[in-house]
Amino acid sequence: MREDDDTELLERVRALRAAGSGPKQVARALGLRPGQAGALVRRAAAADQAVEPGDRPVVGCWVSPGWSSGLDLSACPGWAAQDSSAGEEATGAGFAQLLVARRERASRVTVTGVLVDVYCLGIKNVIEPRTMGAGSLKAYRRSYYSAFQEPSLPIGIEQAQAIVYGAVAYARELGFEPAPGFTQAAAVLGEPAGALAQIGFGNQGMPFYLNGPRDDARAVLATLERTRGAGNYHYILASGPM
């Protein structure tokens, strides 16, 4: 068998497995003996496992509605147009809740999620990578975004990377590092293939801190005072003691 024929056959095996076909069904669909089909299934699985998580095929990326409220998206107007819920009153304004799914093998996917404070702190929370059946992804995504009235927005991997890595860089300028577990999530998010679109973070260009129940608000404000100086940031203390 020629190499290109072999590659095409493996891709057909992957497609059948992704659709939920077992080895016997693969054998029937491709006109192969069960032993041949089983060997191809194992080869396809081994080849998929040899690929780094961030290089595996993207199954889907999503972001919460209203994520772009207050941001400068002049360099990527299409992203702003897609987020029709954006505005000061948007649910979750100031935060982008992202979910990324890549193919793990056959009918399995690996998902990871990050909660991004796009106004100040960068990566607030991480859902570390987990593997599940491809058929479970829809229900998982629905649960992940259950706090929002509007549906999650499908986006490309480049947009997801621009939001996440751009917010990390912005937060680091302010003196804040990503939440624990970000390294594992970034492995699934993957490295950008080229230059990413520039997003203007902060609320209307200004760092804006809204404290959460687990934040050390005093330490955050002290950091902003040191890195930005009085009058160069805004904050609201919505919960918890100072």
Short mmCIF file of C-alpha atoms in Angstrom, two decimals:
data_model
loop_
_atom_site.label_atom_id
_atom_site.label_comp_id
_atom_site.label_asym_id
_atom_site.label_seq_id
_atom_site.Cartn_x
_atom_site.Cartn_y
_atom_site.Cartn_z
CA MET A 1 0.00 0.00 0.00
CA ARG A 2 1.30 3.45 -0.90
CA GLU A 3 1.97 5.89 1.95
CA ASP A 4 -0.71 8.34 0.79
CA ASP A 5 -3.26 5.51 0.55
CA ASP A 6 -2.29 4.38 4.05
CA THR A 7 -2.70 7.92 5.40
CA GLU A 8 -6.12 8.25 3.76
CA LEU A 9 -7.22 4.93 5.24
CA LEU A 10 -6.15 6.00 8.73
CA GLU A 11 -8.11 9.23 8.34
CA ARG A 12 -11.20 7.25 7.35
CA VAL A 13 -10.71 5.08 10.43
CA ARG A 14 -10.47 8.21 12.61
CA ALA A 15 -13.65 9.62 11.07
CA LEU A 16 -15.55 6.39 11.67
CA ARG A 17 -14.30 6.14 15.24
CA ALA A 18 -15.22 9.78 15.89
CA ALA A 19 -18.74 8.92 14.69
CA GLY A 20 -18.91 6.15 17.29
CA SER A 21 -18.10 3.10 15.14
CA GLY A 22 -16.46 0.14 16.85
CA PRO A 23 -13.73 -2.01 15.24
CA LYS A 24 -16.28 -4.41 13.71
CA GLN A 25 -18.25 -1.54 12.19
CA VAL A 26 -15.02 -0.05 10.85
CA ALA A 27 -14.19 -3.39 9.24
CA ARG A 28 -17.58 -3.58 7.51
CA ALA A 29 -17.47 0.05 6.36
CA LEU A 30 -14.00 -0.30 4.84
CA GLY A 31 -14.36 -3.86 3.55
CA LEU A 32 -11.56 -5.15 5.79
CA ARG A 33 -11.09 -8.25 7.89
CA PRO A 34 -11.71 -7.63 11.62
CA GLY A 35 -8.03 -8.18 12.39
CA GLN A 36 -6.97 -5.58 9.82
CA ALA A 37 -9.51 -3.07 11.11
CA GLY A 38 -8.40 -3.65 14.71
CA ALA A 39 -4.78 -3.01 13.77
CA LEU A 40 -5.70 0.23 11.99
CA VAL A 41 -7.78 1.40 14.96
CA ARG A 42 -4.80 0.83 17.27
CA ARG A 43 -2.44 2.62 14.87
CA ALA A 44 -4.73 5.62 14.63
CA ALA A 45 -5.05 5.80 18.41
CA ALA A 46 -1.28 5.54 18.90
CA ALA A 47 -0.64 8.26 16.32
CA ASP A 48 -3.15 10.58 18.01
CA GLN A 49 -1.54 10.05 21.41
CA ALA A 50 1.89 10.94 20.02
CA VAL A 51 0.66 14.44 19.11
CA GLU A 52 1.00 17.19 21.74
CA PRO A 53 -2.37 18.20 23.28
CA GLY A 54 -2.20 21.69 21.80
CA ASP A 55 -1.62 20.34 18.29
CA ARG A 56 -4.59 17.98 18.20
CA PRO A 57 -7.62 18.88 16.06
CA VAL A 58 -9.94 21.47 17.58
CA VAL A 59 -13.44 20.15 18.17
CA GLY A 60 -14.79 23.50 19.35
CA CYS A 61 -14.14 26.71 21.30
CA TRP A 62 -16.74 28.84 23.08
CA VAL A 63 -16.86 32.04 25.11
CA SER A 64 -19.52 33.54 27.36
CA PRO A 65 -21.86 36.20 25.94
CA GLY A 66 -21.02 39.76 26.95
CA TRP A 67 -17.32 38.98 27.29
CA SER A 68 -16.25 41.98 25.19
CA SER A 69 -18.07 44.62 27.27
CA GLY A 70 -15.76 47.60 27.84
CA LEU A 71 -12.88 46.19 25.78
CA ASP A 72 -11.21 47.80 22.78
CA LEU A 73 -11.81 45.50 19.82
CA SER A 74 -10.99 48.01 17.10
CA ALA A 75 -8.35 45.60 15.76
CA CYS A 76 -10.91 42.79 15.48
CA PRO A 77 -14.35 44.32 14.78
CA GLY A 78 -15.82 40.99 13.73
CA TRP A 79 -15.42 39.67 17.25
CA ALA A 80 -17.23 42.70 18.64
CA ALA A 81 -20.07 42.28 16.15
CA GLN A 82 -20.55 38.65 17.15
CA ASP A 83 -20.97 39.54 20.84
CA SER A 84 -24.37 41.20 20.59
CA SER A 85 -24.88 40.93 24.37
CA ALA A 86 -21.96 43.25 25.14
CA GLY A 87 -22.73 46.26 27.32
CA GLU A 88 -22.32 47.57 30.84
CA GLU A 89 -25.39 45.64 32.01
CA ALA A 90 -24.34 42.34 30.39
CA THR A 91 -24.32 39.32 32.68
CA GLY A 92 -20.72 38.64 33.57
CA ALA A 93 -19.35 41.85 32.05
CA GLY A 94 -15.64 41.99 32.81
CA PHE A 95 -15.21 38.24 32.54
CA ALA A 96 -14.72 35.82 29.66
CA GLN A 97 -15.57 32.21 30.42
CA LEU A 98 -13.90 30.04 27.80
CA LEU A 99 -14.13 26.37 26.95
CA VAL A 100 -11.79 24.60 24.52
CA ALA A 101 -12.23 21.04 23.26
CA ARG A 102 -9.71 19.06 21.22
CA ARG A 103 -9.88 15.53 19.91
CA GLU A 104 -8.12 13.11 22.22
CA ARG A 105 -8.63 9.96 20.19
CA ALA A 106 -11.42 8.42 18.15
CA SER A 107 -14.64 9.31 19.98
CA ARG A 108 -12.93 10.99 22.95
CA VAL A 109 -12.28 14.70 23.51
CA THR A 110 -10.21 16.66 26.00
CA VAL A 111 -11.75 19.85 27.37
CA THR A 112 -10.38 22.65 29.50
CA GLY A 113 -11.93 25.87 30.72
CA VAL A 114 -10.67 29.20 32.02
CA LEU A 115 -12.40 32.13 33.67
CA VAL A 116 -10.66 35.30 32.52
CA ASP A 117 -10.93 38.64 34.33
CA VAL A 118 -10.47 40.84 31.26
CA TYR A 119 -10.48 44.06 33.29
CA CYS A 120 -7.70 43.34 35.78
CA LEU A 121 -6.57 39.99 37.18
CA GLY A 122 -6.30 37.83 34.07
CA ILE A 123 -6.82 34.10 34.71
CA LYS A 124 -9.08 33.84 37.77
CA ASN A 125 -9.96 30.17 37.66
CA VAL A 126 -9.07 27.05 35.67
CA ILE A 127 -10.94 23.85 34.89
CA GLU A 128 -8.02 21.50 34.39
CA PRO A 129 -8.08 19.28 31.28
CA ARG A 130 -10.40 16.30 31.41
CA THR A 131 -11.24 13.65 28.84
CA MET A 132 -14.77 12.56 28.02
CA GLY A 133 -16.78 10.91 25.30
CA ALA A 134 -17.48 13.20 22.36
CA GLY A 135 -21.18 12.59 22.89
CA SER A 136 -20.98 14.13 26.37
CA LEU A 137 -19.52 17.43 25.21
CA LYS A 138 -22.82 19.14 24.39
CA ALA A 139 -24.29 18.48 27.85
CA TYR A 140 -21.03 19.48 29.52
CA ARG A 141 -20.96 22.77 27.62
CA ARG A 142 -24.58 23.47 28.54
CA SER A 143 -23.78 22.93 32.22
CA TYR A 144 -20.58 24.99 32.01
CA TYR A 145 -22.54 28.02 30.76
CA SER A 146 -25.71 27.44 32.79
CA ALA A 147 -25.36 30.78 34.63
CA PHE A 148 -25.92 32.73 31.40
CA GLN A 149 -29.31 33.48 29.88
CA GLU A 150 -27.87 33.78 26.38
CA PRO A 151 -26.12 30.83 24.69
CA SER A 152 -22.34 30.58 24.59
CA LEU A 153 -20.65 31.96 21.49
CA PRO A 154 -18.69 29.62 19.18
CA ILE A 155 -15.29 31.12 18.36
CA GLY A 156 -12.08 30.10 16.61
CA ILE A 157 -8.99 28.88 18.41
CA GLU A 158 -7.12 32.06 17.42
CA GLN A 159 -9.74 34.18 19.18
CA ALA A 160 -9.60 31.99 22.28
CA GLN A 161 -5.81 32.30 22.34
CA ALA A 162 -5.99 36.08 21.84
CA ILE A 163 -8.36 36.47 24.79
CA VAL A 164 -6.44 34.20 27.14
CA TYR A 165 -2.84 35.07 26.33
CA GLY A 166 -3.65 38.76 25.88
CA ALA A 167 -5.33 38.89 29.30
CA VAL A 168 -2.38 37.08 30.90
CA ALA A 169 0.05 39.65 29.45
CA TYR A 170 -2.16 42.56 30.58
CA ALA A 171 -2.52 41.18 34.11
CA ARG A 172 1.22 40.61 34.40
CA GLU A 173 1.81 44.27 33.56
CA LEU A 174 -0.40 45.04 36.56
CA GLY A 175 1.47 42.59 38.80
CA PHE A 176 -0.80 39.53 38.72
CA GLU A 177 -0.02 35.93 37.73
CA PRO A 178 -2.46 33.32 36.35
CA ALA A 179 -4.38 31.06 38.72
CA PRO A 180 -2.97 27.60 39.56
CA GLY A 181 -3.51 25.01 36.84
CA PHE A 182 -3.07 27.47 33.99
CA THR A 183 -0.02 25.65 32.60
CA GLN A 184 -2.09 22.50 32.08
CA ALA A 185 -4.94 24.44 30.47
CA ALA A 186 -2.50 26.30 28.20
CA ALA A 187 -1.16 22.95 26.96
CA VAL A 188 -4.62 22.23 25.50
CA LEU A 189 -5.19 25.80 24.32
CA GLY A 190 -1.96 25.50 22.34
CA GLU A 191 0.65 27.92 21.08
CA PRO A 192 -0.47 30.58 18.57
CA ALA A 193 0.48 29.83 14.97
CA GLY A 194 1.25 33.50 14.34
CA ALA A 195 0.67 36.99 15.67
CA LEU A 196 -2.59 37.30 17.57
CA ALA A 197 -5.11 40.11 17.14
CA GLN A 198 -4.60 42.82 19.74
CA ILE A 199 -7.37 43.30 22.29
CA GLY A 200 -7.45 46.39 24.50
CA PHE A 201 -8.06 45.04 28.00
CA GLY A 202 -9.36 46.92 31.04
CA ASN A 203 -12.72 48.67 31.24
CA GLN A 204 -12.53 51.45 28.64
CA GLY A 205 -8.74 51.18 28.82
CA MET A 206 -8.51 51.41 32.62
CA PRO A 207 -7.80 48.57 35.08
CA PHE A 208 -11.01 47.89 36.96
CA TYR A 209 -11.03 45.54 39.95
CA LEU A 210 -14.22 43.88 41.16
CA ASN A 211 -13.38 41.69 44.12
CA GLY A 212 -14.52 38.11 44.48
CA PRO A 213 -15.29 36.22 47.71
CA ARG A 214 -11.92 34.46 47.71
CA ASP A 215 -9.79 37.47 46.80
CA ASP A 216 -7.39 39.24 49.11
CA ALA A 217 -8.76 42.63 48.10
CA ARG A 218 -6.29 44.54 50.24
CA ALA A 219 -3.33 42.86 48.51
CA VAL A 220 -4.82 43.42 45.04
CA LEU A 221 -5.36 47.12 45.67
CA ALA A 222 -1.86 47.47 47.12
CA THR A 223 -0.47 45.90 43.94
CA LEU A 224 -2.47 48.25 41.72
CA GLU A 225 -1.32 51.21 43.78
CA ARG A 226 2.27 50.10 43.25
CA THR A 227 2.07 49.28 39.54
CA ARG A 228 -0.42 51.92 38.36
CA GLY A 229 -0.58 54.59 41.02
CA ALA A 230 -3.47 56.49 42.57
CA GLY A 231 -6.14 57.57 40.12
CA ASN A 232 -5.00 55.18 37.40
CA TYR A 233 -7.36 52.33 38.23
CA HIS A 234 -10.92 51.82 39.44
CA TYR A 235 -12.38 49.30 41.85
CA ILE A 236 -15.61 48.18 43.49
CA LEU A 237 -15.63 46.07 46.63
CA ALA A 238 -18.72 43.96 46.11
CA SER A 239 -18.15 41.17 48.64
CA GLY A 240 -16.02 40.14 51.59
CA PRO A 241 -14.00 42.19 54.08
CA MET A 242 -11.05 44.37 53.28
#
